[in-house]
Structures are given as structure tokens and as C-alpha cells.
mmCIF file of C-alpha atoms and ligand atoms in Angstrom:
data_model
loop_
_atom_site.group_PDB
_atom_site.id
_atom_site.type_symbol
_atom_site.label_atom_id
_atom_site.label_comp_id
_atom_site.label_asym_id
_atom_site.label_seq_id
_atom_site.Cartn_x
_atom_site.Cartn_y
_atom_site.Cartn_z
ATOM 1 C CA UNK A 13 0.349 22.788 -14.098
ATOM 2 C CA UNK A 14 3.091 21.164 -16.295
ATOM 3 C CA UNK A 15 5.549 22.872 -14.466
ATOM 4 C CA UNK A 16 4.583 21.247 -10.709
ATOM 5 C CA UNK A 17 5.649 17.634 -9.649
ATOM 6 C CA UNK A 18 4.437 16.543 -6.205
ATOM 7 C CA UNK A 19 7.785 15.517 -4.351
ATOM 8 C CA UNK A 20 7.959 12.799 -1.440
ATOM 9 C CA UNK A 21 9.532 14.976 1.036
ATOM 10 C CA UNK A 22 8.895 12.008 4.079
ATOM 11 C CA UNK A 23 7.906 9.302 4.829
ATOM 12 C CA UNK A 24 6.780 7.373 7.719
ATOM 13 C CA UNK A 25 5.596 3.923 9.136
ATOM 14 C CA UNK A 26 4.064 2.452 12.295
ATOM 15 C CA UNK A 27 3.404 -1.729 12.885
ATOM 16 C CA UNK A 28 1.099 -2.627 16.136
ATOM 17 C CA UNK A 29 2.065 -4.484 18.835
ATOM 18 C CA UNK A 30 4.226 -7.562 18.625
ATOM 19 C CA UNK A 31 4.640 -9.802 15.703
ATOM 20 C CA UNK A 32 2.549 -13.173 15.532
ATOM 21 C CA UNK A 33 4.411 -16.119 14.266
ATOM 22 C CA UNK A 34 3.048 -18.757 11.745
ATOM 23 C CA UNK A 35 3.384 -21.411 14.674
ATOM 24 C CA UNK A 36 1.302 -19.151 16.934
ATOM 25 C CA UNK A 37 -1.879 -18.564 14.560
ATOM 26 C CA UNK A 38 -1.258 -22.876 13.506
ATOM 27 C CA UNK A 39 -2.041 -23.280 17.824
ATOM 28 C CA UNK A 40 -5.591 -22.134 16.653
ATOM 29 C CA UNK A 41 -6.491 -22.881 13.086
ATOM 30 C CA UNK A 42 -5.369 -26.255 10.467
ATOM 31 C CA UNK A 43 -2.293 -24.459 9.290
ATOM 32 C CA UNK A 44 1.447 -24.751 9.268
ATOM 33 C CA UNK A 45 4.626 -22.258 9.085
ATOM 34 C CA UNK A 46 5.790 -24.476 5.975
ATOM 35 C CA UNK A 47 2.147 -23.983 3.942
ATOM 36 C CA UNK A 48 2.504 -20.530 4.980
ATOM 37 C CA UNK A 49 5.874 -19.651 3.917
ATOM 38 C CA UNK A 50 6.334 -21.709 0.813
ATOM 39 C CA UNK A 51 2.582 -20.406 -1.159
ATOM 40 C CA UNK A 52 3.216 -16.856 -0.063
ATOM 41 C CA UNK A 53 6.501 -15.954 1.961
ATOM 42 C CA UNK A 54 4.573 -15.103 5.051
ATOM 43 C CA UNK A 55 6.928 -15.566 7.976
ATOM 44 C CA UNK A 56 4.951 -13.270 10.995
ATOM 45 C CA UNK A 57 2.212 -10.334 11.089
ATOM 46 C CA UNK A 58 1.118 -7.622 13.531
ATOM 47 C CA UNK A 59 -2.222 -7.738 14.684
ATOM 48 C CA UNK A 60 -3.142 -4.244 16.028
ATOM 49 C CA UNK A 61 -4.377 -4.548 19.933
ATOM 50 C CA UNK A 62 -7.473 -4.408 21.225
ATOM 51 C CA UNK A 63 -9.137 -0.586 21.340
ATOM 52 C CA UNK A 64 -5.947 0.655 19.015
ATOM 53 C CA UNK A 65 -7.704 2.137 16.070
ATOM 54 C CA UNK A 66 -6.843 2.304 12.527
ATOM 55 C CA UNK A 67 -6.429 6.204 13.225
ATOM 56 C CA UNK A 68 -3.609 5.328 15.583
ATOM 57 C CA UNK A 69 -1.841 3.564 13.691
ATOM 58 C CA UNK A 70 -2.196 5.925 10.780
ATOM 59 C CA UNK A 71 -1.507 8.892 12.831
ATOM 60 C CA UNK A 72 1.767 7.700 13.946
ATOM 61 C CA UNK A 73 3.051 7.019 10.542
ATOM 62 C CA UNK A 74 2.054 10.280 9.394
ATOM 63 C CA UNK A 75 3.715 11.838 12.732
ATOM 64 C CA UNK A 76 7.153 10.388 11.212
ATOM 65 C CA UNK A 77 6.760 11.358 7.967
ATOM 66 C CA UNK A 78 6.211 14.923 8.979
ATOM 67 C CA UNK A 79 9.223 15.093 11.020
ATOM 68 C CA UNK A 80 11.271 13.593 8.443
ATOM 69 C CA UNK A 81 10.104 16.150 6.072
ATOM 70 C CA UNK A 82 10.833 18.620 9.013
ATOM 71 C CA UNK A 83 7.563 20.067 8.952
ATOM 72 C CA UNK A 84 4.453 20.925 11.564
ATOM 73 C CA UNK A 85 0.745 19.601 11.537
ATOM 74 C CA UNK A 86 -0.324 22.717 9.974
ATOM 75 C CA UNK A 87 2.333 22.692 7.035
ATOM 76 C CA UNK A 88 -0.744 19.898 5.623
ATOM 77 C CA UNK A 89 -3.139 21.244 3.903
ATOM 78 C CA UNK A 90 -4.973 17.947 2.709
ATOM 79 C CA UNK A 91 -5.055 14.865 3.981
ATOM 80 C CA UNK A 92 -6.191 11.278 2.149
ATOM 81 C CA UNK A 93 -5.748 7.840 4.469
ATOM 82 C CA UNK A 94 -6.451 4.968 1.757
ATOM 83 C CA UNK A 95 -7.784 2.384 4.168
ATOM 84 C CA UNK A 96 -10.840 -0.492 4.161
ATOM 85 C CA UNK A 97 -10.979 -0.838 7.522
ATOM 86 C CA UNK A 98 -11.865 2.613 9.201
ATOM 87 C CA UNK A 99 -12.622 3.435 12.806
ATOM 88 C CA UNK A 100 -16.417 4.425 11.906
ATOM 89 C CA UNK A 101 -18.065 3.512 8.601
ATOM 90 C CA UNK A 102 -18.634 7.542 8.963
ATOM 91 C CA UNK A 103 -17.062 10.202 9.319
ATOM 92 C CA UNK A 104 -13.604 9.458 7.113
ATOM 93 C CA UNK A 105 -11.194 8.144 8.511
ATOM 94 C CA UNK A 106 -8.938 11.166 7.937
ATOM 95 C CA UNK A 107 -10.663 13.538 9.748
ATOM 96 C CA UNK A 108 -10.132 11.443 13.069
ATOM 97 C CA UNK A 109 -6.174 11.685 11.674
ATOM 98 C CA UNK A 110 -6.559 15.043 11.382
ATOM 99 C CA UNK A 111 -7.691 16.457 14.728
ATOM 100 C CA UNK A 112 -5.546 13.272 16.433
ATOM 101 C CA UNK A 113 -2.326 15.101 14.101
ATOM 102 C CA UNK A 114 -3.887 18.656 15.365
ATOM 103 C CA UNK A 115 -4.049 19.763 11.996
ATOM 104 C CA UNK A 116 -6.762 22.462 11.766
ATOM 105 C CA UNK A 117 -6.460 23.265 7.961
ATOM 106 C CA UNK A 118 -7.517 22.124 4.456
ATOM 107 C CA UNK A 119 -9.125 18.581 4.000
ATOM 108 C CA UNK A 120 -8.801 15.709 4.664
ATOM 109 C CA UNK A 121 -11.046 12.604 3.277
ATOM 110 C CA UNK A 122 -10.362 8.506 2.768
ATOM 111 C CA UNK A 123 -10.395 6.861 -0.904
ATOM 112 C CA UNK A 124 -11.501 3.268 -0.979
ATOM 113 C CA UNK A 125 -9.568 1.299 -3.123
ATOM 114 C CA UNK A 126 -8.312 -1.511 -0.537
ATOM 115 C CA UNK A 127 -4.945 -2.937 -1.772
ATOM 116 C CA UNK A 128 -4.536 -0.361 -4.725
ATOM 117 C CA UNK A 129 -5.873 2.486 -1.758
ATOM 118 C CA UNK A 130 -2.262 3.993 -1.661
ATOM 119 C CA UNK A 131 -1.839 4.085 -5.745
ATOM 120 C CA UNK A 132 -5.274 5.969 -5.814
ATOM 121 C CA UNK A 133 -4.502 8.504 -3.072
ATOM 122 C CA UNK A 134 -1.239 9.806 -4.746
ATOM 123 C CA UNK A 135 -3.159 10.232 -7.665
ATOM 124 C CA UNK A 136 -5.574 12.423 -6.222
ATOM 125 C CA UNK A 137 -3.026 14.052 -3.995
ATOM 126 C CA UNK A 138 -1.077 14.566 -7.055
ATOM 127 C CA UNK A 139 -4.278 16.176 -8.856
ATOM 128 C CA UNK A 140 -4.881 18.856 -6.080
ATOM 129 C CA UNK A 141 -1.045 19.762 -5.736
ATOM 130 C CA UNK A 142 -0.754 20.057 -9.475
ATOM 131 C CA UNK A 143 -4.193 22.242 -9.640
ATOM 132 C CA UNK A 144 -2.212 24.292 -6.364
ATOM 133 C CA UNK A 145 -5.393 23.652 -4.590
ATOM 134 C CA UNK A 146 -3.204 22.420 -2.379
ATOM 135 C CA UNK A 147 0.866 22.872 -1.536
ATOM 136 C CA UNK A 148 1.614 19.783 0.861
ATOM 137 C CA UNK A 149 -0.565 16.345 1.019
ATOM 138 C CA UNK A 150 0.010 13.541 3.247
ATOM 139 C CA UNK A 151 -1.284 10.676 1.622
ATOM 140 C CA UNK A 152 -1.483 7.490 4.274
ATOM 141 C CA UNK A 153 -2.344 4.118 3.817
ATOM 142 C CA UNK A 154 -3.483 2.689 7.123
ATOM 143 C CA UNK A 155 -5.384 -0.691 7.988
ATOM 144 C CA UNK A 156 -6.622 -2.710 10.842
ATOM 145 C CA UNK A 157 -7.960 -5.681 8.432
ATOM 146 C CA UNK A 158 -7.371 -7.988 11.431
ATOM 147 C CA UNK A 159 -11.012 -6.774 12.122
ATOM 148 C CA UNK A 160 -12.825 -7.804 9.058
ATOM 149 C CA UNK A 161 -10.714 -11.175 9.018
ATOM 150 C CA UNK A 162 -12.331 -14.628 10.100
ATOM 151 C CA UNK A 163 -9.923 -15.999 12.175
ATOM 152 C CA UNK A 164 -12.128 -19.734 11.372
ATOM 153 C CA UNK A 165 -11.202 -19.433 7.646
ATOM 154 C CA UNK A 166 -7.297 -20.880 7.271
ATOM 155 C CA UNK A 167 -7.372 -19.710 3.515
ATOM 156 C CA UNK A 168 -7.222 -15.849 4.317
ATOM 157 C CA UNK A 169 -6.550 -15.328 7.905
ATOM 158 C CA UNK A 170 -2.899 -16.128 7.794
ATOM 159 C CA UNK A 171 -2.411 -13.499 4.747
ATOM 160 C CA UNK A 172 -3.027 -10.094 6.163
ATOM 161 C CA UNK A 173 -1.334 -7.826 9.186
ATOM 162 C CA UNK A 174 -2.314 -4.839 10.257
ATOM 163 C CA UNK A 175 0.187 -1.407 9.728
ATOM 164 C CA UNK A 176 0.254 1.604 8.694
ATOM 165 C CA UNK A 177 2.714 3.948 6.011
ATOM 166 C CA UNK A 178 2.433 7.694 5.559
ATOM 167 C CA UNK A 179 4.488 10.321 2.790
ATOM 168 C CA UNK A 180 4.036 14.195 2.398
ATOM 169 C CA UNK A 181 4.325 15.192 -0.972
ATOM 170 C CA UNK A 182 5.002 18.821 -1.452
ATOM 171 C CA UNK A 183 4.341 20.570 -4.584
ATOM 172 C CA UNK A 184 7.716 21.682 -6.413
ATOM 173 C CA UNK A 185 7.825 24.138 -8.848
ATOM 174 C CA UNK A 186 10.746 23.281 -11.804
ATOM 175 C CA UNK A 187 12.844 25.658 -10.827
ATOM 176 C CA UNK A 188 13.237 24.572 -7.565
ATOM 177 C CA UNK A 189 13.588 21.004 -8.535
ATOM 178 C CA UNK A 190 16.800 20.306 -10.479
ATOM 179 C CA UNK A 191 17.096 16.351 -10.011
ATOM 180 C CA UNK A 192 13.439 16.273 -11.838
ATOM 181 C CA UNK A 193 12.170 14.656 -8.386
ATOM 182 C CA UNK A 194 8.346 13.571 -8.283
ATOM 183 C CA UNK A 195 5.411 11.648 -9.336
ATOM 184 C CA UNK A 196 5.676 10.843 -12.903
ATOM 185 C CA UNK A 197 2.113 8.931 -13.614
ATOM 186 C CA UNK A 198 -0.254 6.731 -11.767
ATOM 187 C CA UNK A 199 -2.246 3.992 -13.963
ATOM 188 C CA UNK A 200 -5.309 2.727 -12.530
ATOM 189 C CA UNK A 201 -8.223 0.263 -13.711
ATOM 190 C CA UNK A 202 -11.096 -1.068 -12.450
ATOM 191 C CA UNK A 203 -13.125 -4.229 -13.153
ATOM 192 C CA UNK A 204 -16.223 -4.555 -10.895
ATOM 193 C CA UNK A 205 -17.136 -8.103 -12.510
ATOM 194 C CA UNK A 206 -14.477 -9.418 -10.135
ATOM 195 C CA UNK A 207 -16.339 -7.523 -7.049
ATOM 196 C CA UNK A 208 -17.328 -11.042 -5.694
ATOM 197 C CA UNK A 209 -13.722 -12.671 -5.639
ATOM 198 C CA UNK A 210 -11.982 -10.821 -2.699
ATOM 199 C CA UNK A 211 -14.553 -8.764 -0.643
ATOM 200 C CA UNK A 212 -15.933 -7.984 3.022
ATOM 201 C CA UNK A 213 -19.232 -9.904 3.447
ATOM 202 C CA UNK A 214 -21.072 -7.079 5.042
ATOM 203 C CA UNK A 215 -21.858 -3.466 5.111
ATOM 204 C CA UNK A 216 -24.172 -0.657 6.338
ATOM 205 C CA UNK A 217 -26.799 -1.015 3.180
ATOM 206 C CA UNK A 218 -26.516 -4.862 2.608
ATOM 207 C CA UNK A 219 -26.085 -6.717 6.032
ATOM 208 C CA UNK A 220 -26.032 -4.104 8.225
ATOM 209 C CA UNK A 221 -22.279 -5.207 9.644
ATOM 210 C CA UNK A 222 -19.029 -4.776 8.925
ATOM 211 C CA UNK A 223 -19.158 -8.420 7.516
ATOM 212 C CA UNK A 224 -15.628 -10.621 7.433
ATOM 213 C CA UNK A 225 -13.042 -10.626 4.709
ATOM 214 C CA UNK A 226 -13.605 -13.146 1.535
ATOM 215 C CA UNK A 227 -11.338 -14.342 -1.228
ATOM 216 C CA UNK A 228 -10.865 -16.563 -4.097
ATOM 217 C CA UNK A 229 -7.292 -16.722 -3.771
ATOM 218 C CA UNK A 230 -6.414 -18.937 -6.710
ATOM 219 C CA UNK A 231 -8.642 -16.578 -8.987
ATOM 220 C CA UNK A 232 -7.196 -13.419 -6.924
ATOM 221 C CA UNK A 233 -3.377 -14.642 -7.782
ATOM 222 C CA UNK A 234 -4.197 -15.560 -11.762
ATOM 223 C CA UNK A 235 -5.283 -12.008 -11.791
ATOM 224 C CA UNK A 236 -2.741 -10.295 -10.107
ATOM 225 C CA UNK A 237 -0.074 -11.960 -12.046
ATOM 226 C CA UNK A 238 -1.701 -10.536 -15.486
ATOM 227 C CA UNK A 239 -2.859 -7.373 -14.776
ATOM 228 C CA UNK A 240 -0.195 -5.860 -12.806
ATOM 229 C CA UNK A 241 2.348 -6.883 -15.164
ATOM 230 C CA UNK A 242 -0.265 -5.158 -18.095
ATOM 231 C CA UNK A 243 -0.166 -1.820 -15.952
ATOM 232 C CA UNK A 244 3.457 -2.005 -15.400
ATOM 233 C CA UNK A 245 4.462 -2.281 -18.760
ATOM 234 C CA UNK A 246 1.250 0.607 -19.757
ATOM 235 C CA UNK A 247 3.239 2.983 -17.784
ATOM 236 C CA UNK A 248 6.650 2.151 -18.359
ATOM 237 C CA UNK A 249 5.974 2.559 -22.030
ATOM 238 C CA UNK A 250 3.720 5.856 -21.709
ATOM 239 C CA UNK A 251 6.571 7.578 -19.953
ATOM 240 C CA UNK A 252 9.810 6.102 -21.911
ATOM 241 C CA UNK A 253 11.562 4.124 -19.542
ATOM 242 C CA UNK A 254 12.611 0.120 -19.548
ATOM 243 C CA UNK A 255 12.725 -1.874 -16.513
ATOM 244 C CA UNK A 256 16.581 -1.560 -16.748
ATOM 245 C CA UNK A 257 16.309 2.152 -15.873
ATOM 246 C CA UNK A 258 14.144 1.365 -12.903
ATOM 247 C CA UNK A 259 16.163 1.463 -9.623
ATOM 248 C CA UNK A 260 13.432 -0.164 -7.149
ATOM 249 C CA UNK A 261 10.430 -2.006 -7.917
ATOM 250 C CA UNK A 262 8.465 -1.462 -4.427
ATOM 251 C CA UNK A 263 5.211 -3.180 -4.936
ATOM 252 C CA UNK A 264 2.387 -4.011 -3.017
ATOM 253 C CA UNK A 265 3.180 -7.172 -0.139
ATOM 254 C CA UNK A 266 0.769 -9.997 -0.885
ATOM 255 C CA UNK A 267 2.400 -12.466 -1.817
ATOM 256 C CA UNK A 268 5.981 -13.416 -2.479
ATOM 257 C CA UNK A 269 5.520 -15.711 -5.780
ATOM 258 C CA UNK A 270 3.200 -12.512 -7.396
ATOM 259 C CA UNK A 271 6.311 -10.432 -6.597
ATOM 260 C CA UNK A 272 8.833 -12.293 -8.319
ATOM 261 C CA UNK A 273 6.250 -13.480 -10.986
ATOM 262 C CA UNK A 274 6.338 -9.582 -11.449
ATOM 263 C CA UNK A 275 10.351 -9.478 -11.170
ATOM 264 C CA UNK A 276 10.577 -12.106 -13.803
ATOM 265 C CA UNK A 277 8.548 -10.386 -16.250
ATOM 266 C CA UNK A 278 10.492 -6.853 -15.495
ATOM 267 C CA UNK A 279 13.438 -8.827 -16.164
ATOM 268 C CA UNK A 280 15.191 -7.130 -12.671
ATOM 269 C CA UNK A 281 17.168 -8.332 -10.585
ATOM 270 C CA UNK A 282 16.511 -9.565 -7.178
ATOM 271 C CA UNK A 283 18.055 -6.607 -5.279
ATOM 272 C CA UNK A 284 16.689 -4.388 -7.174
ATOM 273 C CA UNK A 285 13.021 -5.528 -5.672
ATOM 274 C CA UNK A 286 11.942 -4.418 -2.139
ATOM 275 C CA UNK A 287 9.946 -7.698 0.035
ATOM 276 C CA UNK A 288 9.099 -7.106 3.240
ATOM 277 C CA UNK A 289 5.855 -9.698 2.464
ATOM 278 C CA UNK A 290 7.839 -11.893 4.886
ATOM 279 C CA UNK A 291 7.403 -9.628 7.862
ATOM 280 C CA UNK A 292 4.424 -7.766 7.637
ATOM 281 C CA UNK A 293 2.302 -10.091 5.686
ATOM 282 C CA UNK A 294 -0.527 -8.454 3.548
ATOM 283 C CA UNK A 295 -1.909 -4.872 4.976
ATOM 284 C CA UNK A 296 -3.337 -4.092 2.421
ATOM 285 C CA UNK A 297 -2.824 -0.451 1.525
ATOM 286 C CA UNK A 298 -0.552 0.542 3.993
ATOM 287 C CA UNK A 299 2.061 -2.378 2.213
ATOM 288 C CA UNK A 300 3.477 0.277 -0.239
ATOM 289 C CA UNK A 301 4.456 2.954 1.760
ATOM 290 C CA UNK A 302 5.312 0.257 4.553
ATOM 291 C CA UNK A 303 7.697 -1.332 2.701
ATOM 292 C CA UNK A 304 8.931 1.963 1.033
ATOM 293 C CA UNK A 305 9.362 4.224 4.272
ATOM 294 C CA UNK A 306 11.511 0.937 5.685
ATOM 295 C CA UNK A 307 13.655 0.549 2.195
ATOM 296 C CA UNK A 308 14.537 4.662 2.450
ATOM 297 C CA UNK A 309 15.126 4.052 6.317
ATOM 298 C CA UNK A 310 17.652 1.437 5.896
ATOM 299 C CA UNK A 311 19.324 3.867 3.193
ATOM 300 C CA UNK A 312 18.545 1.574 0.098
ATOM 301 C CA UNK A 313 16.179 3.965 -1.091
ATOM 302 C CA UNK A 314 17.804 7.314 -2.127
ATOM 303 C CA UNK A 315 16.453 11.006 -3.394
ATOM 304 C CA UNK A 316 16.824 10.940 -7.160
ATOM 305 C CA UNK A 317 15.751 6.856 -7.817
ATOM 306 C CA UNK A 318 13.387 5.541 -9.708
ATOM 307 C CA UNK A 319 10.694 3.662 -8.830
ATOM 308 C CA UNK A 320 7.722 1.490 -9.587
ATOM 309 C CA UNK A 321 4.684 0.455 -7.759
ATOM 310 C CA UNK A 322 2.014 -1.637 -8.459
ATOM 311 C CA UNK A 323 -1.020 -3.346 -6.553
ATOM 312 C CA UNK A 324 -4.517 -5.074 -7.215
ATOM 313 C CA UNK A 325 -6.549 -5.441 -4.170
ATOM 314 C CA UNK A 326 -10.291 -5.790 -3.950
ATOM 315 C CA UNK A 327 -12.800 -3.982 -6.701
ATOM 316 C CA UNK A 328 -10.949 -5.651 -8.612
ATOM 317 C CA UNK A 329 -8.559 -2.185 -8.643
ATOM 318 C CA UNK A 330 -5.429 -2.639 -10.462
ATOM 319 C CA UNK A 331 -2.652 -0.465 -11.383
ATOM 320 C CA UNK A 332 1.133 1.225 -11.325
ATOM 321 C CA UNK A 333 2.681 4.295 -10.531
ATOM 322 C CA UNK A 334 6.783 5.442 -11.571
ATOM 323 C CA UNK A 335 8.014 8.411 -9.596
ATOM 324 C CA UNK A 336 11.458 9.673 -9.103
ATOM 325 C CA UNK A 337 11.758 9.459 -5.524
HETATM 326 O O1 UT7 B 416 -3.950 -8.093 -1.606
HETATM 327 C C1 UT7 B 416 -4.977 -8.451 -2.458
HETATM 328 C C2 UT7 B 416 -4.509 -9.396 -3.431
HETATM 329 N N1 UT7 B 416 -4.479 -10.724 -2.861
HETATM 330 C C3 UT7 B 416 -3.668 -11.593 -3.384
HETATM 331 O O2 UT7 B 416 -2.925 -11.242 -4.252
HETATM 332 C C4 UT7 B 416 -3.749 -13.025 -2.948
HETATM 333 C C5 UT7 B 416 -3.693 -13.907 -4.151
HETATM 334 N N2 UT7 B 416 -3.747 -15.318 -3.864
HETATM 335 C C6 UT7 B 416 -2.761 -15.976 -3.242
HETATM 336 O O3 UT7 B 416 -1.802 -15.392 -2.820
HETATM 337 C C7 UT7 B 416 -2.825 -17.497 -3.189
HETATM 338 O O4 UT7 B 416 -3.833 -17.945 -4.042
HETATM 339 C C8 UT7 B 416 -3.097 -18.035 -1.756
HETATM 340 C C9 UT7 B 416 -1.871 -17.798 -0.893
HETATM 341 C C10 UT7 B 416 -4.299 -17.351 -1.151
HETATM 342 C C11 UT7 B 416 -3.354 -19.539 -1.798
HETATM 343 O O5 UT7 B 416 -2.262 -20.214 -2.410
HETATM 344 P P1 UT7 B 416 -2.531 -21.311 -3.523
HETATM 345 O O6 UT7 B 416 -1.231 -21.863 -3.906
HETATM 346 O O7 UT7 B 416 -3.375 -20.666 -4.584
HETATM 347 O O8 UT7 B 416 -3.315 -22.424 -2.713
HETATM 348 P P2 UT7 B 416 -4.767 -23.000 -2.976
HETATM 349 O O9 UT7 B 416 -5.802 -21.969 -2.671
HETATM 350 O O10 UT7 B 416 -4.774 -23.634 -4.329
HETATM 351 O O11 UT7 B 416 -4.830 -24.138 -1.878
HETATM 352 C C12 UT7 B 416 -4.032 -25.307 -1.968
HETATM 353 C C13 UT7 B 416 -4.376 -26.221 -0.806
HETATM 354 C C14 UT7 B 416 -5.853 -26.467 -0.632
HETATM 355 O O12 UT7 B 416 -6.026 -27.795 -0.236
HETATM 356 P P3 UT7 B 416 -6.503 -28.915 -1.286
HETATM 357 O O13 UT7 B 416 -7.842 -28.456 -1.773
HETATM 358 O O14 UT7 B 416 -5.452 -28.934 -2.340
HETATM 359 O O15 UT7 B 416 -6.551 -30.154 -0.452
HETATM 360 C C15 UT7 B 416 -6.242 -25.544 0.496
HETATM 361 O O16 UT7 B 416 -7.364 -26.006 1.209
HETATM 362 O O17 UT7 B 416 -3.933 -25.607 0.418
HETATM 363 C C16 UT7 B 416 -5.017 -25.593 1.349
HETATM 364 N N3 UT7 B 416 -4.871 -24.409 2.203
HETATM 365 C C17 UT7 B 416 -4.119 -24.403 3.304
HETATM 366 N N4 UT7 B 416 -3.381 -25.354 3.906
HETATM 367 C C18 UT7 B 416 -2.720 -25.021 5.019
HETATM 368 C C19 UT7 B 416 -5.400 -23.182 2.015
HETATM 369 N N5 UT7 B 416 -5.006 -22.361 3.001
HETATM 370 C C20 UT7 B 416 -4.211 -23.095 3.817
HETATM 371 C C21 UT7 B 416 -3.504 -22.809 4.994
HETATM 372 N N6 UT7 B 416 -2.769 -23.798 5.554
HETATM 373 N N7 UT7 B 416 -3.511 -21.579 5.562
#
């Protein structure tokens, strides 16, 4: 087991439909693009169109990653889409990826950790590859959270976009991995007391709906700011490296003053941070491997680099991951 590290070996991205201006959600609800931009660095979002599932979307992300890893549907032998917004409350929502893919192999199965979704399914991708219960994972993070936001309520509908950001991770024996490539360590914490502060109003055994999207946003941010900058430092100390070392800090999109809060207290420079906050606003777990798939696409992000994630979304679920991409 020691001697495995799951390797990114693709990645892959896919944003709905057009992108919707500030100006053009302010035509329908008390905002403005200047309240927008200056509390969070929101400039537009995609919204996903009407019938497009969050399947689609997570399907064609995962159809790029595989062909940037060069690889066939049935090179996968598990499958994990981190998502809070599924097509069907059952069955996951990776199964639907997995016939729509034409994968007929392994497993495939959603974890439900909203914004921290993608953090938790590299974990477990990264326990089955490690185990060799499996050899190549895609692990997506996919939403449609346009459909559980309440387009009324000016304090969260302007936050989130809908998207969509696949890797495969292939499991790499030492010998065949000479730059040390992989996932290093994943920290992840949990704090249901904070359950009521950013959650979805409804569900199958309490309303009987899929309920609308809720948040305390002041108490969300005060959070965020301290606990992701706790896990950060948790893992960079666990596995001997200081922020200096770190070539990207690619962490989740929610907010542009909780990313450079975060950049401050990493003490890295600005270009050493990748924002794409102002373009795809919030979407939730798919915001990580969005905004990494676009940084390796535009050739800042290189095999061999270090990097850190880190997210909080709703639970509360907190945490970090380093990997050498
Ligand atoms: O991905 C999961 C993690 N989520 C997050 O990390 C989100 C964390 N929270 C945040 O990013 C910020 O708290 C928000 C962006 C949600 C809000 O920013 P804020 O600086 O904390 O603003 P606020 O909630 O303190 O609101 C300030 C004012 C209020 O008016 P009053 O009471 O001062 O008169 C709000 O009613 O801004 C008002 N406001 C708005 N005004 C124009 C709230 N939303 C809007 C809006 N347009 N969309």
C-alpha cells in the first residue's frame, strides 16, 4: 500500500449554457454588479438549461478528462461524482454517469459532502486505489445548485453557478513513478452543530421536497476563514512542507475575500493562487476541479507541482488536500 500513489492522469471540465451577468440577475432581484463584485468577486455564472441534468454536465467533464488521460470508458473501474444536487434523490448520481459514459465495469456511487464533495471523493478514490481494489477512479464533482436556489432570496442566489470538473487518478506503483507524482493526504472534519447555517430546506424524510438552498453567510464566511486556514496548516505540517514550497494554492471558488484571507495567511503570492470565483461563481463541488482542469489547460498548471486545496461547504465539512500534481 505504501508503495501506490493515485496520480491525476486528466482532467476535465464542462460550464452550461451561456454566462449570466450581475446586471442580468439585478433585472429581477434588489441587487447590483458593484454589491456583487466587491463582497465576493462574482462577475457572471452559468445556469445549466432547462432539462440538462447534473449527469450531463458531469458526464462531459469526465468525457475530457478521459481523453486527456488517453483512455476508454472501460479503462474506469470506479466512479464517485461529489454533487448535492443529483438528477434523482435515488439511484446515485454516478450510475446515470456511468451508463451515459458507457462504462460497464466496477462502481460507481456519489459522496455528499457539498462544497468539500470533491476533497472527500479523492479521499475515497485514493483509499480503493491504494487497497488495488481499484486501478483507475474518476472522481467528478458536478452540480446543478441553480435548482435548489431561491431565485427571491438576493443574499444567496447571486453566489452559486452551475458546472461541472472531472480527474482520473490512476494508481502508480513507485517504480513507475520517478517525479513522486500523486495524492499526498486529504484532511477532513466535520461539525454537524453548524448543520443549520448553510443547508437545503427540504428533503425526502423531512419535507418531502427537494427544499431551496439556505445560508448564514456572515456566520458561513467567519468560519471558512478559520477553519480552512486550521486544515491547511494541519496538513502542511503533517507532511513537511511550508507554503513557500507550494506551487498553486487551487481552492474551492466561493468567495474572493476567503481566498485571499487564505493567501494572506499562506503568506503566497498572488500568482501563485488560482481564482476563477469571478467567472464561475460558487458550484459548489465541481469549483476545485473547475478551476484546476482550466489552470492545467491554460499551461499554468504543470506535472510535477505542488498543490493545495481546501473547501468548507455545507455539514459544516471542512478540510485540505496537498498532492503533487
Ligand atoms: O461554498 C460554501 C461556503 N460559502 C461561503 O463561503 C459563503 C460565505 N459568506 C460570504 O461569502 C459572505 O458572507 C456573503 C457574500 C454571503 C455576504 O457578504 P457580507 O459582506 O457578509 O454581507 P452581509 O451578509 O453582512 O450583508 C451586508 C448587507 C446587508 O444589508 P444591511 O443589513 O447591512 O442593510 C444585506 O442585506 O448587504 C445586503 N445584501 C445585499 N445587497 C445587495 C445581501 N445580499 C445582497 C445582494 N445585493 N445580493
Amino acid at each position: 500500500m505504501q508503495d501506490i500513489k493515485s496520480v491525476i492522469i486528466g482532467t476535465g471540465s464542462y460550464l452550461p449554457g451561456t454566462p449570466v451577468s450581475n446586471d442580468k440577475l439585478a433585472e429581477t432581484v434588489d441587487t447590483s454588479h458593484e454589491w456583487i463584485v466587491e463582497r465576493t468577486g462574482i462577475h457572471q455564472r452559468y445556469f445549466a438549461k432547462k432539462g440538462q441534468g447534473t449527469s450531463d454536465l458531469a458526464t462531459k467533464a469526465a468525457q475530457e478528462a478521459l481523453e486527456n488521460a488517453n483512455l476508454q470508458p472501460n479503462d474506469i473501474d470506479l466512479i464517485i461524482v461529489a454533487t448535492a444536487s443529483p438528477d434523482n434523490t435515488f439511484p446515485a448520481c454516478a450510475t446515470r454517469v456511468q451508463h451515459k459514459l458507457g462504462n460497464t465495469k466496477g462502481l460507481a456511487f456519489d459522496v455528499a459532502a457539498v462544497c468539500a464533495g470533491y476533497l472527500l471523493g479523492l479521499n475515497v478514490a485514493d483509499s480503493f486505489l491504494r487497497l488495488g481494489k481499484a486501478k483507475r477512479a474518476l472522481v467528478i464533482g458536478a452540480e446543478t445548485i441553480s435548482n435548489l436556489l431561491d431565485m427571491e432570496d438576493r443574499t444567496t442566489c447571486v453566489l452559486f453557478g452551475d458546472g461541472a470538473g472531472a480527474v482520473v487518478l490512476e494508481a502508480t506503483e513507485a517504480k513507475d513513478n520517478p517525479q513522486n507524482r500523486g495524492l499526498i493526504g486529504v484532511d477532513l472534519e466535520s461539525d454537524g452543530r453548524y448543520f443549520d447555517i448553510l443547508h437545503a430546506d427540504g428533503g425526502p424524510s423531512s419535507t418531502g421536497s427537494v427544499g431551496k438552498l439556505r445560508m448564514t453567510g456572515q456566520e458561513v464566511f467567519k468560519h471558512a476563514v478559520t477553519k480552512l486556514a486550521k486544515s491547511a496548516k494541519t496538513t502542511l505540517k503533517k507532511y513537511k512542507v511550508s507554503p513557500d514550497e507550494l506551487d498553486w494554492l487551487i481552492p474551492h471558488q466561493a468567495n474572493a475575500r476567503i481566498i485571499e484571507g487564505m493567501r494572506r495567511k499562506l503568506d503566497m503570492d498572488e500568482s501563485k493562487v488560482i481564482v476563477t470565483v469571478a467567472q464561475h461563481a460558487n458550484t459548489s463541488a465541481a469549483s476545485i476541479p473547475l478551476a484546476l482542469h482550466e489552470a492545467v489547460k491554460s499551461g499554468k498548471v504543470k506535472e510535477g507541482d505542488l498543490i493545495l486545496h481546501e473547501a468548507i461547504g455545507g455539514g459544516l465539512v471542512w478540510g485540505s488536500a496537498l498532492l503533487r500534481f
